[in-house]
Tab-separated table of C-alpha atoms in Angstrom:
chain	number	residue	atom	x	y	z
A	1	MET	CA	138.239	-46.694	171.611
A	2	SER	CA	140.755	-46.983	168.810
A	3	LYS	CA	140.910	-43.923	166.401
A	4	ASP	CA	140.518	-46.980	163.267
A	5	THR	CA	136.508	-46.585	162.209
A	6	ILE	CA	134.475	-49.708	161.511
A	7	ARG	CA	132.545	-49.378	158.812
A	8	ALA	CA	130.268	-52.273	156.761
A	9	GLY	CA	132.158	-54.489	158.858
A	10	ALA	CA	135.183	-53.805	157.802
A	11	ARG	CA	138.188	-51.859	159.603
A	12	SER	CA	139.697	-49.043	157.988
A	13	GLY	CA	142.306	-46.391	159.061
A	14	ALA	CA	145.849	-46.908	160.129
A	15	GLY	CA	147.313	-50.170	159.530
A	16	GLN	CA	149.189	-51.349	163.049
A	17	ALA	CA	152.091	-51.491	162.920
A	18	GLY	CA	154.051	-55.102	161.581
A	19	GLN	CA	150.923	-55.586	159.578
A	20	SER	CA	151.915	-56.501	156.125
A	21	LEU	CA	151.664	-54.545	153.170
A	22	ALA	CA	149.337	-57.726	151.618
A	23	ARG	CA	147.141	-57.772	154.558
A	24	ARG	CA	146.228	-54.034	154.485
A	25	LEU	CA	145.236	-54.096	150.422
A	26	ARG	CA	143.481	-57.109	151.236
A	27	LEU	CA	141.436	-55.520	154.266
A	28	ALA	CA	140.702	-52.571	152.259
A	29	VAL	CA	139.960	-54.773	149.240
A	30	ALA	CA	137.121	-56.712	151.348
A	31	GLY	CA	135.649	-53.266	152.826
A	32	ALA	CA	135.407	-51.513	149.389
A	33	VAL	CA	133.492	-55.025	148.269
A	34	LEU	CA	131.290	-54.673	151.398
A	35	LEU	CA	130.618	-50.880	150.711
A	36	ALA	CA	129.412	-51.557	147.392
A	37	LEU	CA	126.981	-54.018	147.782
A	38	PRO	CA	123.178	-53.069	147.169
A	39	ALA	CA	121.761	-51.346	149.347
A	40	PRO	CA	118.804	-54.079	151.696
A	41	ALA	CA	115.772	-54.635	150.141
A	42	PHE	CA	114.154	-52.881	152.541
A	43	ALA	CA	115.781	-49.639	151.779
A	44	ALA	CA	113.021	-49.151	148.568
A	45	ASP	CA	110.137	-49.703	151.767
A	46	ALA	CA	111.445	-47.170	153.604
A	47	ASP	CA	111.865	-44.874	150.568
A	48	ASP	CA	108.114	-45.689	149.752
A	49	ALA	CA	107.039	-45.363	153.586
A	50	VAL	CA	108.579	-41.509	154.179
A	51	LYS	CA	107.233	-40.192	150.628
A	52	ALA	CA	103.916	-41.464	151.807
A	53	TRP	CA	104.296	-39.569	155.132
A	54	LEU	CA	105.702	-36.835	153.440
A	55	ASP	CA	102.953	-36.793	150.610
A	56	ALA	CA	99.822	-36.555	153.451
A	57	LEU	CA	102.077	-34.047	155.217
A	58	ALA	CA	101.791	-31.520	152.174
A	59	SER	CA	98.506	-31.998	151.406
A	60	ASN	CA	97.472	-30.337	154.642
A	61	ASP	CA	94.560	-32.100	154.561
A	62	ALA	CA	93.318	-34.105	157.782
A	63	ALA	CA	91.837	-37.445	156.051
A	64	ALA	CA	94.985	-38.138	153.938
A	65	VAL	CA	97.548	-37.948	157.431
A	66	THR	CA	94.889	-40.040	159.068
A	67	ALA	CA	95.070	-42.553	156.175
A	68	VAL	CA	98.820	-42.965	157.049
A	69	LEU	CA	98.908	-42.804	160.896
A	70	ALA	CA	98.559	-46.886	162.636
A	71	PRO	CA	96.196	-46.188	165.936
A	72	GLU	CA	98.433	-46.118	168.301
A	73	PHE	CA	100.516	-42.886	166.952
A	74	GLN	CA	102.852	-40.787	169.019
A	75	VAL	CA	104.728	-37.461	167.897
A	76	GLN	CA	107.136	-36.216	169.550
A	77	ARG	CA	107.769	-32.159	169.321
A	78	SER	CA	111.711	-30.312	169.844
A	79	ASP	CA	109.923	-28.161	172.266
A	80	ASN	CA	108.911	-31.028	174.313
A	81	ARG	CA	105.908	-31.524	173.884
A	82	GLY	CA	103.793	-34.642	172.443
A	83	PHE	CA	101.072	-35.265	170.673
A	84	THR	CA	98.738	-39.009	170.594
A	85	ARG	CA	96.653	-39.307	167.226
A	86	GLU	CA	93.789	-37.828	168.660
A	87	GLU	CA	95.562	-34.868	169.779
A	88	TYR	CA	98.111	-34.339	166.898
A	89	LEU	CA	94.590	-33.906	164.322
A	90	ALA	CA	92.969	-32.018	166.566
A	91	GLY	CA	95.279	-29.422	166.226
A	92	GLY	CA	98.829	-30.871	166.204
A	93	ARG	CA	99.924	-30.503	162.779
A	94	THR	CA	101.879	-28.234	161.433
A	95	ARG	CA	100.667	-26.614	158.267
A	96	GLN	CA	103.620	-27.539	155.101
A	97	VAL	CA	103.646	-24.276	153.223
A	98	LYS	CA	105.918	-26.169	150.247
A	99	ALA	CA	106.102	-29.938	150.051
A	100	PRO	CA	108.814	-31.320	152.776
A	101	VAL	CA	111.544	-33.599	150.908
A	102	ALA	CA	113.659	-35.989	152.580
A	103	ARG	CA	117.178	-36.632	152.357
A	104	ASP	CA	119.939	-38.968	153.687
A	105	LEU	CA	117.536	-41.857	154.704
A	106	ILE	CA	119.244	-44.382	156.994
A	107	ALA	CA	116.430	-47.727	157.418
A	108	THR	CA	116.280	-50.393	159.449
A	109	GLU	CA	113.649	-52.953	159.054
A	110	ALA	CA	112.682	-56.032	161.373
A	111	ASP	CA	109.568	-58.146	162.131
A	112	GLY	CA	107.400	-55.539	159.891
A	113	VAL	CA	108.749	-52.326	162.326
A	114	LEU	CA	110.593	-49.625	160.245
A	115	VAL	CA	113.231	-47.550	161.648
A	116	VAL	CA	113.838	-44.230	159.171
A	117	ARG	CA	116.313	-41.654	160.541
A	118	TYR	CA	116.571	-38.503	157.798
A	119	VAL	CA	117.202	-35.046	157.273
A	120	MET	CA	113.404	-33.307	155.899
A	121	GLU	CA	113.607	-30.121	154.501
A	122	VAL	CA	111.189	-27.468	155.528
A	123	GLU	CA	108.962	-24.601	155.336
A	124	GLN	CA	105.776	-25.298	157.706
A	125	ILE	CA	104.023	-23.012	160.088
A	126	ALA	CA	103.731	-24.208	163.487
A	127	ASP	CA	102.783	-22.354	165.747
A	128	GLY	CA	101.912	-19.151	163.618
A	129	LYS	CA	105.648	-19.218	163.161
A	130	THR	CA	107.796	-19.970	160.240
A	131	ILE	CA	110.207	-22.941	159.982
A	132	VAL	CA	112.620	-23.044	156.920
A	133	GLY	CA	115.413	-25.323	156.993
A	134	ALA	CA	117.147	-28.965	157.553
A	135	ALA	CA	115.399	-30.701	160.138
A	136	PRO	CA	116.384	-34.057	161.362
A	137	ARG	CA	113.131	-36.797	162.147
A	138	LEU	CA	113.349	-40.419	163.008
A	139	THR	CA	110.195	-42.019	162.340
A	140	VAL	CA	109.313	-45.645	162.836
A	141	PHE	CA	106.765	-47.457	161.164
A	142	ARG	CA	104.503	-51.261	160.958
A	143	LYS	CA	103.459	-53.068	158.283
A	144	VAL	CA	99.610	-53.465	158.250
A	145	ASP	CA	97.591	-55.196	155.025
A	146	GLY	CA	100.709	-54.556	153.017
A	147	ARG	CA	100.894	-50.656	153.770
A	148	TRP	CA	103.419	-48.949	156.042
A	149	LEU	CA	101.618	-46.901	158.661
A	150	VAL	CA	103.057	-44.427	161.094
A	151	VAL	CA	103.458	-45.713	163.887
A	152	ALA	CA	105.956	-42.674	166.180
A	153	HIS	CA	107.411	-40.082	165.249
A	154	ALA	CA	109.675	-37.544	166.138
A	155	ALA	CA	110.507	-33.989	164.768
A	156	TYR	CA	113.943	-32.186	165.884
A	157	PRO	CA	114.595	-28.618	165.385
A	158	ALA	CA	115.391	-27.227	161.441
A	159	ALA	CA	118.966	-25.682	161.018
A	160	ARG	CA	119.116	-22.223	159.547
């Protein structure tokens, strides 16, 4: 693999020998234009879906969490434990000390399925232990009657 980096369909990095300065400038301008394009329309959906999920978690209320979960929901924890929807609602949830905040969202969407990677700033209690830090997350949503429901969630350990 070359040392060049591919971003938004444009190649950036040191030009190859023999490339004219004009060609490199055209490539640089094309890359800058691609990177300046507006975010996909579903980016707002990703923000809204993650916010609804985190608001439900922050409430520490089983009914609020239930309202955002799809029937097929599963969660995978960093300690290799996984829970179905029923197991999660019966006792697999963490208790939020402070409302979690998401940042660095990266989303993809197709056919009513939204996949979002992000970092969640957490202060929560899991299995009697307080966890504080930046925790990578992967959450999958499915659109049902105009609402994004959580289908799957993967939780990775928080960096301290």
